[in-house]
Short mmCIF file of C-alpha atoms in Angstrom, two decimals:
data_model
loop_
_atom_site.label_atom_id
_atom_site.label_comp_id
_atom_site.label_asym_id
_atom_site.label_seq_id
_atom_site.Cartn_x
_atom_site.Cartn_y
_atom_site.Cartn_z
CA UNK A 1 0.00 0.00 0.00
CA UNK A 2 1.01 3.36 -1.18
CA UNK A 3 2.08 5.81 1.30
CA UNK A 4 1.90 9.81 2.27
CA UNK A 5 4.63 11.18 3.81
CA UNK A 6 4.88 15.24 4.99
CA UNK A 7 8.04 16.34 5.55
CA UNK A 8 9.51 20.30 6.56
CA UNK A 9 5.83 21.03 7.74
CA UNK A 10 5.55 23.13 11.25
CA UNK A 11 3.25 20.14 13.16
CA UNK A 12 0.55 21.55 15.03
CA UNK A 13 -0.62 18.06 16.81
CA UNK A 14 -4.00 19.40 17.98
CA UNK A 15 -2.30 20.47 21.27
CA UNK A 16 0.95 22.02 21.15
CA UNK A 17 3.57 22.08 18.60
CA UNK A 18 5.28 19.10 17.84
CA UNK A 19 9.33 19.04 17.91
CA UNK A 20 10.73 20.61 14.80
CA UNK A 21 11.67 18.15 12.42
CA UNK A 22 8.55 15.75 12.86
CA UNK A 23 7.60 13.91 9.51
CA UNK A 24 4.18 12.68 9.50
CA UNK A 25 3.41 9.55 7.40
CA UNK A 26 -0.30 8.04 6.27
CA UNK A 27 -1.12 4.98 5.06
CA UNK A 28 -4.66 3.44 4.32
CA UNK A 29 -6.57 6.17 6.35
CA UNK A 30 -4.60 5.74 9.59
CA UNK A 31 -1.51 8.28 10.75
CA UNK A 32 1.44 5.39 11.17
CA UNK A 33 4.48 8.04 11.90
CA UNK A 34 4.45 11.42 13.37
CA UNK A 35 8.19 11.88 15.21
CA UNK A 36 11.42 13.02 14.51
CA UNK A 37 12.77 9.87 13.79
CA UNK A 38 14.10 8.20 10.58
CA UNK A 39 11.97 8.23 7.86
CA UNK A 40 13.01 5.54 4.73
CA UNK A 41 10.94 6.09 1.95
CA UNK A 42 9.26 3.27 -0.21
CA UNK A 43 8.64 2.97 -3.82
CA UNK A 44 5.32 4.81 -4.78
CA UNK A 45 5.23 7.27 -1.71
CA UNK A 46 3.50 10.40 -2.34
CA UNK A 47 5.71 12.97 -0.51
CA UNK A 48 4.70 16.50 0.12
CA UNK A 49 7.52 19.32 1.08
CA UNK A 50 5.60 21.63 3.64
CA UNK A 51 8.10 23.94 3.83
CA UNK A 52 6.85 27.49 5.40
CA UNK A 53 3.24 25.97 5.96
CA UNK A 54 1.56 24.05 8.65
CA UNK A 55 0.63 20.50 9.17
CA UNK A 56 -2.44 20.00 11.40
CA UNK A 57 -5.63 18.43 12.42
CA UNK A 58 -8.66 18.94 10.59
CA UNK A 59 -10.90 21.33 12.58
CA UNK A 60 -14.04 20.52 14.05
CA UNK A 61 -17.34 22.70 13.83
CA UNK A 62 -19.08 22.15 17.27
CA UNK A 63 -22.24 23.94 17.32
CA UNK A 64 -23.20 23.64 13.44
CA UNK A 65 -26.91 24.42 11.45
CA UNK A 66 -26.90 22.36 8.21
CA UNK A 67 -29.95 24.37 6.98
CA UNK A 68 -29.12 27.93 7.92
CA UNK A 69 -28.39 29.19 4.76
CA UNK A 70 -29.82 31.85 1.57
CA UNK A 71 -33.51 31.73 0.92
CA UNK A 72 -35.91 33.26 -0.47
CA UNK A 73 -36.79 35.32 2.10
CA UNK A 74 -39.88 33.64 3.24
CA UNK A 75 -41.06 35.16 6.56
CA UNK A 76 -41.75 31.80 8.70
CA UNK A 77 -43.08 31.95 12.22
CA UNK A 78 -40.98 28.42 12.70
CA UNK A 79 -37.11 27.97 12.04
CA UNK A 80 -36.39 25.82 9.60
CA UNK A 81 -39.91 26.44 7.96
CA UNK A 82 -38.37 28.85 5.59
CA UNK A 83 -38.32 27.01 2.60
CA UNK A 84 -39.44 23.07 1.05
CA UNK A 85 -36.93 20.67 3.03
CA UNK A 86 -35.62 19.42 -0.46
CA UNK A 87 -34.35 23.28 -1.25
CA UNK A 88 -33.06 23.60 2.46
CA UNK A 89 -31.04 20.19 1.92
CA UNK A 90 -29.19 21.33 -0.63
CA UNK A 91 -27.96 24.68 1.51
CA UNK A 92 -26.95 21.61 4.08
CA UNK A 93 -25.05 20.02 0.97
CA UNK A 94 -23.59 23.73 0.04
CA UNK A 95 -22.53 24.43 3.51
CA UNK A 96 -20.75 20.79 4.17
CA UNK A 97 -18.50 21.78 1.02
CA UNK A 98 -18.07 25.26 2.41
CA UNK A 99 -16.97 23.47 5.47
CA UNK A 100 -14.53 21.13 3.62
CA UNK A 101 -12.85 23.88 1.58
CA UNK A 102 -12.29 26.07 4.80
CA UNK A 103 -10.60 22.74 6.42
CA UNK A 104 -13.60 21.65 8.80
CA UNK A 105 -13.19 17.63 8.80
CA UNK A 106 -16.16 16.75 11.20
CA UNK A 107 -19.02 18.81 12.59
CA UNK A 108 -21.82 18.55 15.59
CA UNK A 109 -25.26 19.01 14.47
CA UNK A 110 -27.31 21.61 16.80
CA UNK A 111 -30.88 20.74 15.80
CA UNK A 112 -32.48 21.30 12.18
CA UNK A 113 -35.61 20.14 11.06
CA UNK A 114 -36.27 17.02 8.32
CA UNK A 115 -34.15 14.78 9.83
CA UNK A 116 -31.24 17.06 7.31
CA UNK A 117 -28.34 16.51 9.33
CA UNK A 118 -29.15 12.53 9.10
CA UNK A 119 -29.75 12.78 5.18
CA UNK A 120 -26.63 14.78 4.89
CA UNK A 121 -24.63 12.22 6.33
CA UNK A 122 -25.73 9.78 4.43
CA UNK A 123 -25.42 11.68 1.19
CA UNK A 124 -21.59 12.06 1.86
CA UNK A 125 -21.43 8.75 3.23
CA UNK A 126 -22.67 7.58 -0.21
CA UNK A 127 -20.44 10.20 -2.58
CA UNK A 128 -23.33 11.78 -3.38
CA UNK A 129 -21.67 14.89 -2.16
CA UNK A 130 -18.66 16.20 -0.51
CA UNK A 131 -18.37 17.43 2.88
CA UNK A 132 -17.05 16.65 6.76
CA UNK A 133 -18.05 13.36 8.90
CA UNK A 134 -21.36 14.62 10.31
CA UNK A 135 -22.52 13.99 13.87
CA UNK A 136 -26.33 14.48 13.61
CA UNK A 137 -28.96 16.20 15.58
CA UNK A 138 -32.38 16.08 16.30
CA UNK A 139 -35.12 18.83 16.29
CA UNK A 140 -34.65 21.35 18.60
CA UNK A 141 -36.88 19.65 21.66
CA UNK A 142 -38.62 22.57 23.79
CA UNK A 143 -41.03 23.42 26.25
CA UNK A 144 -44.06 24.73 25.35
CA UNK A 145 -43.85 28.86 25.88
CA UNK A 146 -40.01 28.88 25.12
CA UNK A 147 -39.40 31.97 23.07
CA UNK A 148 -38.04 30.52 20.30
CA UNK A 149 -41.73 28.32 19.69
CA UNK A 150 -43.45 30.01 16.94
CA UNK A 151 -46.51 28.61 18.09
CA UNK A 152 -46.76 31.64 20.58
CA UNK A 153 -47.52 33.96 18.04
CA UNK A 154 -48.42 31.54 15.44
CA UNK A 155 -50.97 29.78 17.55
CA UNK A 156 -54.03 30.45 15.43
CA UNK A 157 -52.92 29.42 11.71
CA UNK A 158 -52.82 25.62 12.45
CA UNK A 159 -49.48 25.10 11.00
CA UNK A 160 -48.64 21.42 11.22
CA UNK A 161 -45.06 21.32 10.28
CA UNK A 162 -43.06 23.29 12.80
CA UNK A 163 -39.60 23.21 11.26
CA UNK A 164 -36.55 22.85 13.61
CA UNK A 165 -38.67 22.60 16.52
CA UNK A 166 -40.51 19.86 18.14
CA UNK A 167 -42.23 20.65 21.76
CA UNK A 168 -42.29 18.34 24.32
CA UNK A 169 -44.13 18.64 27.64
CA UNK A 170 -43.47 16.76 30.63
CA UNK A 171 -41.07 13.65 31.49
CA UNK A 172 -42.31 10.73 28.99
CA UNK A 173 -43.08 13.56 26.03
CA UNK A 174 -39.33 13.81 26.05
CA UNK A 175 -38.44 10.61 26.72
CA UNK A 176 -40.62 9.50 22.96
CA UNK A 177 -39.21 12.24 21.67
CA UNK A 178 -35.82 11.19 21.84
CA UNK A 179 -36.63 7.76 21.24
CA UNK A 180 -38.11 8.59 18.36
CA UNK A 181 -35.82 11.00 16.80
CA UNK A 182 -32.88 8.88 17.59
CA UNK A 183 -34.24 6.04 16.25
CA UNK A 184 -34.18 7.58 13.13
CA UNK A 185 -30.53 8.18 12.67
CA UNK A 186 -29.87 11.05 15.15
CA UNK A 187 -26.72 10.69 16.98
CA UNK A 188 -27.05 13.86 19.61
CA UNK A 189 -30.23 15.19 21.15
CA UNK A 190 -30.91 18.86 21.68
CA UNK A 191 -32.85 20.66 24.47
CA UNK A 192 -33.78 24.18 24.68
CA UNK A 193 -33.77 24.73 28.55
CA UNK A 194 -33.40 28.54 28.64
CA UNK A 195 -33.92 32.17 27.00
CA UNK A 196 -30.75 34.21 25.80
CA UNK A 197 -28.44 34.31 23.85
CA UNK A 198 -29.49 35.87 21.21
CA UNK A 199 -32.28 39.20 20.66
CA UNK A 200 -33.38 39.02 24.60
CA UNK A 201 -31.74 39.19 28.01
CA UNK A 202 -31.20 35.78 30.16
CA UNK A 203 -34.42 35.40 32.45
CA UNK A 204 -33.77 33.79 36.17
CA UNK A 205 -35.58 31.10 35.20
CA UNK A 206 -35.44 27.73 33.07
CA UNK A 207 -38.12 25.98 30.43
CA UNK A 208 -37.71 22.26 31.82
CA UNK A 209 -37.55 21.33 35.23
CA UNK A 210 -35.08 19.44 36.76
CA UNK A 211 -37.01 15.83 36.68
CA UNK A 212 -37.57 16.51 32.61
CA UNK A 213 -33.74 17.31 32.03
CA UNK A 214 -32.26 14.49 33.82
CA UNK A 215 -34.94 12.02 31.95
CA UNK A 216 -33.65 13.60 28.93
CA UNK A 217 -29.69 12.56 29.58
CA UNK A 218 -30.79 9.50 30.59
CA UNK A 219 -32.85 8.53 27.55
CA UNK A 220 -30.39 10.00 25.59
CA UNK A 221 -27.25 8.30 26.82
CA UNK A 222 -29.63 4.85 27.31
CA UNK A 223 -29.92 5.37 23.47
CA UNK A 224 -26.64 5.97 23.05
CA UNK A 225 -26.39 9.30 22.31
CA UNK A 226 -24.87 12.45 23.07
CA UNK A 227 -26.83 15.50 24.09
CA UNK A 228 -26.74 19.12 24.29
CA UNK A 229 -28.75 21.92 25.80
CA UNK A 230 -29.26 25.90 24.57
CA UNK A 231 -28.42 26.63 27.79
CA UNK A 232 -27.45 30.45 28.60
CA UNK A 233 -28.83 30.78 32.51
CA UNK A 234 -26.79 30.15 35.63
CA UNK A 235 -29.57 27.79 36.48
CA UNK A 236 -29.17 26.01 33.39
CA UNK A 237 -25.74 25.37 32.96
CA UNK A 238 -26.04 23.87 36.94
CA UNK A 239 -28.76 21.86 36.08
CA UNK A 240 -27.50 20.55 32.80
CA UNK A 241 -24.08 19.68 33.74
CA UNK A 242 -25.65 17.95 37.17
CA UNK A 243 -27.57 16.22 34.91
CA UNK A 244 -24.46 15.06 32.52
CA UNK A 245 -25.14 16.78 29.20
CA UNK A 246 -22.33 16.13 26.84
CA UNK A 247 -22.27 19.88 25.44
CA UNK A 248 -23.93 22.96 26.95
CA UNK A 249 -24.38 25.72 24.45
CA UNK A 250 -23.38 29.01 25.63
CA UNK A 251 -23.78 29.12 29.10
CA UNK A 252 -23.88 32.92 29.15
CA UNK A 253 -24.04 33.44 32.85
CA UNK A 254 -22.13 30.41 33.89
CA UNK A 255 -20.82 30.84 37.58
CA UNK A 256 -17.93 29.32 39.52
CA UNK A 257 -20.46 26.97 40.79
CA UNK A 258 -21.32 26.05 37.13
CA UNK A 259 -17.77 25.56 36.15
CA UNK A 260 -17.22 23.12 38.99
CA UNK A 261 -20.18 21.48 37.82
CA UNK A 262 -19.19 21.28 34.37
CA UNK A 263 -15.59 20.24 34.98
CA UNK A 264 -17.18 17.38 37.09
CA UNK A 265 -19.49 16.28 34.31
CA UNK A 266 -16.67 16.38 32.05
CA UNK A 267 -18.88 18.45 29.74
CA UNK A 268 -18.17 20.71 26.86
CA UNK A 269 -18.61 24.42 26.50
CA UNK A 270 -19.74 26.24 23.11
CA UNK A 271 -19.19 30.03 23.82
CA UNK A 272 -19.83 30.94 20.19
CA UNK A 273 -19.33 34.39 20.88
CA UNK A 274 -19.49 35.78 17.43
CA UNK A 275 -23.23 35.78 17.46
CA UNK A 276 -23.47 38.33 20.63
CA UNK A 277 -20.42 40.25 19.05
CA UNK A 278 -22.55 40.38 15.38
CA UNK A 279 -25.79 40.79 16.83
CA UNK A 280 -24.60 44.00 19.64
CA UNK A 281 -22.88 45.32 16.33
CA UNK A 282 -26.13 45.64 14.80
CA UNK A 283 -28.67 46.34 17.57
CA UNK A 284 -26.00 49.02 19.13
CA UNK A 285 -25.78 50.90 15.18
CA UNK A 286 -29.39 50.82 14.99
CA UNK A 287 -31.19 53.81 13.13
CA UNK A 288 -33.93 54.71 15.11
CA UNK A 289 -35.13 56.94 12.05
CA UNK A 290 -36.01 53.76 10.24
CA UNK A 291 -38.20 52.42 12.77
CA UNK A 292 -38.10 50.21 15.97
CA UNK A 293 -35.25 47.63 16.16
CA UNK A 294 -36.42 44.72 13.92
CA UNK A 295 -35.30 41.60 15.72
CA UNK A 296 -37.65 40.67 18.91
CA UNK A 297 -39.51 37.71 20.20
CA UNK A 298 -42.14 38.81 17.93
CA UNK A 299 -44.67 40.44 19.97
CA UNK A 300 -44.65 44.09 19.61
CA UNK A 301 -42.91 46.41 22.27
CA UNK A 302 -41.93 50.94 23.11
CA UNK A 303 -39.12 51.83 21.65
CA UNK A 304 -37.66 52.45 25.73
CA UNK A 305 -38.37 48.82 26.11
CA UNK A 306 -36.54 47.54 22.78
CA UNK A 307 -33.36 49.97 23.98
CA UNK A 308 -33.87 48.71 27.76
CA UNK A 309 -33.88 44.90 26.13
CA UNK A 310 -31.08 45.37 23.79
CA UNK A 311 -29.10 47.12 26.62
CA UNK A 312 -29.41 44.04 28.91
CA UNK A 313 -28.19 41.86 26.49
CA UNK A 314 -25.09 44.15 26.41
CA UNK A 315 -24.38 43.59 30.04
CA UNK A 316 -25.60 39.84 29.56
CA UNK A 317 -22.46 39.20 26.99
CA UNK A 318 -20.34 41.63 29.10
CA UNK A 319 -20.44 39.14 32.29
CA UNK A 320 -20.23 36.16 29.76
CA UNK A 321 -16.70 37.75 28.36
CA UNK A 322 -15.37 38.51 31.98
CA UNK A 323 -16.26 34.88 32.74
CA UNK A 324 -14.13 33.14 30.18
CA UNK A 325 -10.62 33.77 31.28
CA UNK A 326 -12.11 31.79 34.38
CA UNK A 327 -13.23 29.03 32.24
CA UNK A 328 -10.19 28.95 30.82
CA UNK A 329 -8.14 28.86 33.62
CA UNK A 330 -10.17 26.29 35.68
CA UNK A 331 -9.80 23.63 32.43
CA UNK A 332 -13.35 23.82 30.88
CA UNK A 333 -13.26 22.62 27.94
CA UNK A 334 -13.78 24.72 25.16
CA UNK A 335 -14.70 24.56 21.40
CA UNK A 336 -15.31 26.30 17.88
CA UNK A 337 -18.99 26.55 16.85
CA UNK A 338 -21.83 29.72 16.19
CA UNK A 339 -24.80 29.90 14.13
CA UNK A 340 -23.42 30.82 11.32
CA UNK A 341 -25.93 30.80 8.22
CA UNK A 342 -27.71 34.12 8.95
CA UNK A 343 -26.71 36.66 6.43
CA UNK A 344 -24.68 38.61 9.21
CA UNK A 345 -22.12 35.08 9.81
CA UNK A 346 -22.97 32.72 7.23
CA UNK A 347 -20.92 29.61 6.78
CA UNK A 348 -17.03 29.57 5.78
CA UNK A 349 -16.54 33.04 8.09
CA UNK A 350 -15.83 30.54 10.59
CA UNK A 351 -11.99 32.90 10.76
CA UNK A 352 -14.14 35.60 12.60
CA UNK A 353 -15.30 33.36 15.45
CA UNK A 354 -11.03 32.44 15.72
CA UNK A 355 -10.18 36.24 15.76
CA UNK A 356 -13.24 37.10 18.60
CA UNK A 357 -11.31 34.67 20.84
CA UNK A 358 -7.82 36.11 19.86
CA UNK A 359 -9.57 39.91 21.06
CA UNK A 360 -10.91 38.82 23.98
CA UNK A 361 -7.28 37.79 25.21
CA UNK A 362 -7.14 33.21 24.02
CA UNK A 363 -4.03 32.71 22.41
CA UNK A 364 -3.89 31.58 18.23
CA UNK A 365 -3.13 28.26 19.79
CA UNK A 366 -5.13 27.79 22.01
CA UNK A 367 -7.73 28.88 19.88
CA UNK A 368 -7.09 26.09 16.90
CA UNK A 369 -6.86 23.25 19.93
CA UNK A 370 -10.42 23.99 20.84
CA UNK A 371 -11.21 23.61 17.58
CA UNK A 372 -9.41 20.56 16.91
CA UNK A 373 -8.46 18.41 20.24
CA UNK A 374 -11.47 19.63 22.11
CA UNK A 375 -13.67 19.22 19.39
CA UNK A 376 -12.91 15.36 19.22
CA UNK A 377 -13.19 14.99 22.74
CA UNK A 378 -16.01 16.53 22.67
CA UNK A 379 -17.96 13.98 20.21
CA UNK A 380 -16.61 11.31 23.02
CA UNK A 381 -15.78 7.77 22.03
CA UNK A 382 -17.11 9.33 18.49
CA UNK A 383 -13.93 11.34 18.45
CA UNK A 384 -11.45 9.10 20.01
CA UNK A 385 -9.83 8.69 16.79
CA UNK A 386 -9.74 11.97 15.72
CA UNK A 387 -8.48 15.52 16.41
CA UNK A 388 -5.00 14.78 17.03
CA UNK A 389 -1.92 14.03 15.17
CA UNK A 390 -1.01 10.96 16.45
CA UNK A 391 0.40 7.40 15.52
CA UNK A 392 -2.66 5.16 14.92
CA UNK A 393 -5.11 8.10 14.75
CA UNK A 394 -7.71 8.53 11.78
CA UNK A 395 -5.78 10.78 9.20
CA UNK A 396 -7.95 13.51 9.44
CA UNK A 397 -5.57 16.52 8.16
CA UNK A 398 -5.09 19.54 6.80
CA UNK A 399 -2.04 21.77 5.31
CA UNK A 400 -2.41 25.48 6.31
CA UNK A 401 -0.24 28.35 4.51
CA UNK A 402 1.97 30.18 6.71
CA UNK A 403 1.64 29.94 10.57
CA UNK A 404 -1.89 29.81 12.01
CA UNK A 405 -0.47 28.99 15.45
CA UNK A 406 0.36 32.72 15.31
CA UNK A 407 -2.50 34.38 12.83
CA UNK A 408 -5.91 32.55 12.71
CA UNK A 409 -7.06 35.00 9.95
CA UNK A 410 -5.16 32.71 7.54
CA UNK A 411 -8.71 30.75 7.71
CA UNK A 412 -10.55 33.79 6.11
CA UNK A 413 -9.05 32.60 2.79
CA UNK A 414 -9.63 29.23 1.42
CA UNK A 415 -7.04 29.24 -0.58
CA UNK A 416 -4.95 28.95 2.39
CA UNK A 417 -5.92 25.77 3.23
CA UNK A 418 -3.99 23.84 0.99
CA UNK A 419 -4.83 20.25 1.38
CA UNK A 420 -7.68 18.66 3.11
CA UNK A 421 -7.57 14.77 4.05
CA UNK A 422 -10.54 13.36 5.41
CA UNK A 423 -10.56 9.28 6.57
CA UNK A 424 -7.03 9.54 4.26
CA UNK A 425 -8.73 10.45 1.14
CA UNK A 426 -7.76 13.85 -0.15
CA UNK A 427 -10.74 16.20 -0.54
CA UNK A 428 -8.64 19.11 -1.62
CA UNK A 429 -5.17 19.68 -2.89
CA UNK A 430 -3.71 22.69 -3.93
CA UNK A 431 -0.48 21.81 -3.66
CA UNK A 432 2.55 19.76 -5.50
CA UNK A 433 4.00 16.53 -4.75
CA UNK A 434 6.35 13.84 -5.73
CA UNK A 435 6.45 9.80 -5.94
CA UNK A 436 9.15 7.86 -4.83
CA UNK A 437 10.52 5.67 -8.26
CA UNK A 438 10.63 2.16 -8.14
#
């Protein structure tokens, strides 16, 4: 069997940066070298010179809508209801070859409506088109009332089809929920269990209680599955974590007493701070001239109470960024993910999520290991194999240009990412290489 050896590269390893000198080797789909050591080449090796570029993991997108995407501009009262599921899956196929090109090997579903993320998977799985390994979700799964149902202004139209979101009331209502939606291919469950993070202010107070969020883990993980909760309240992240959610999304006003929680859980935090940072941009440039602010919960409100609302969202994401040096420090883990879709972050800007963390005081590298390391880890025994450069790992790697250990906003250009192997099949290659003769 034909080999692929990468010599000269700078080897980020998904953690640190391995000893200068390291050649990594592939063979079948599996990493066999990746030391200093002696390297003999073999008749038919493909060999790569990396010389003043970058050797790498391929990145994982943690917190990722398949069907968030261009449309028509259909108003919807229901996400995902925007447009026919056959036009929104293919903006899932379009962003899963965004998400290739820009060096994203794997990604987590976080809920999206027609079972997409499941038919997406299998669509790559069966070459139909090109794109990461896909982790999929299920509906978003929410409590009657929760801000985000569209039923609470859309009550009285009798629409049966409710897009991304599925409600669920009470302890069994989840539980066949899950069931259900797992059964048919998802692989992670989502929960909405509180308000924020987005157009309104975090309320004191959660959607599910804490009986109908533990029977939620538990039917999830009896089902084997991961699960993860929108989940921006102190009371949220506490009760999630307790509970032993894989991921919590957010957690906005996480605590100390929520970190400890979450480090005991072992759980995963998505900060995805570029969504506050796009949406304050917006809300805080606001014309008033044109009219009141345009994104709500849909129900109208004073122009005092859309500035009084918009301004406690300021101070919401002000205590989340004075929280995450904390997080940091204490060993939560951390990864890459946003909503990106919406025409203010839609997919392949994922470099402007890297550079938020950079301002806010993470270093470059620490930045690319949550979004390579801590993204594996955070799939679980889903990502064992994956997110590191390692002998016997899955050869799931990409070549950067230049030094993104030092510069993340090498990701804002494609181009940059030279070479994309996913499983060890090259999806992309931009660059030259050479064959050992006979």
């Amino acid at each position: 069997m034909s080999r692929t050896v990468f010599r000269n590269a700078q080897v980020f390893n998904g953690r640190e940066l391995a000893p200068a000198g390291t050649t990594v080797i592939v063979e079948g789909n599996r990493i066999v070298q990746a030391d200093a050591g002696r390297v003999k080449e073999r008749p038919g090796d493909k060999v790569y010179d990396l010389t003043e570029k970058t050797l790498m993991p391929g990145m994982v997108q943690s917190h990722f809508h398949t069907g968030f995407g261009p449309d028509a501009g259909n108003p919807s009262p229901y996400l995902g209801l925007n447009m026919p599921a056959a036009y929104l899956g293919m903006v899932a196929a379009k962003n899963a070859q965004i998400a290739l090109e820009f060096g994203v090997t794997s990604i987590i579903g976080s809920s999206n409506g027609d079972l997409l993320d499941v038919c997406l998977k299998e669509a790559i799985l069966l070459g139909l088109t090109k794109g990461p390994r896909v982790l999929p979700c299920t509906r978003e799964i929410m409590a009657s009332g929760d801000s985000a149902d569209g039923s609470n202004r859309a009550w009285f139209m009798g629409v049966a089809n409710h897009g991304l979101i599925r409600v669920a009331n009470g302890v069994e209502a989840i539980r066949e929920a899950i069931r259900e939606e797992v059964g048919r291919g998802c692989e992670i469950v989502k929960l909405a269990i509180s308000d924020g993070h987005g157009s309104q202010p975090i309320p004191e107070f959660d959607y599910y209680t804490r009986a109908e969020i533990q029977a939620a883990a538990e039917t999830a993980h009896g089902r084997n599955a991961l699960i993860r909760a929108h989940a921006p309240s102190r009371t949220g992240v506490l009760e999630c974590a307790r509970a032993g959610f894989d991921i919590i999304d957010h957690a906005d006003k996480i605590d100390e007493q929520g970190i400890e929680a979450v480090l005991e859980a072992d759980a995963t935090i998505t900060p995805s701070f570029l969504w506050s940072e796009r949406f304050l941009g917006f809300a805080e440039s606001w014309d008033y001239a044109n009219g009141n602010f345009p994104i709500g919960n849909g129900f109208p409100e004073s122009r005092a109470r859309t500035v009084e609302r918009l301004e406690a969202v300021r101070r919401d994401f002000d205590y989340t960024i004075s929280m995450l040096p904390k997080m940091r420090a204490a060993g939560v883990r951390l990864v890459l993910g946003d909503d990106y879709g919406f025409a203010m972050m839609p997919h392949g800007d994922y470099a402007s999520e890297m550079e938020v963390y950079v301002k806010h005081g993470v270093p470059p590298l620490e930045v690319l290991r949550w979004g390579t390391a801590n993204g594996a880890e955070a799939m679980k025994k889903r990502g064992q194999d994956l997110g590191t450069i390692e002998k016997g790992k899955l050869a799931d790697l990409i070549v950067v240009a230049g030094d993104p250990t030092s510069d993340v906003s090498l990701f804002r250009n494609p181009d940059n990412v030279a070479l994309v192997l996913k499983d060890g099949v090259v999806e992309k290659d931009l660059l030259s290489h050479t064959v050992v003769a006979a």
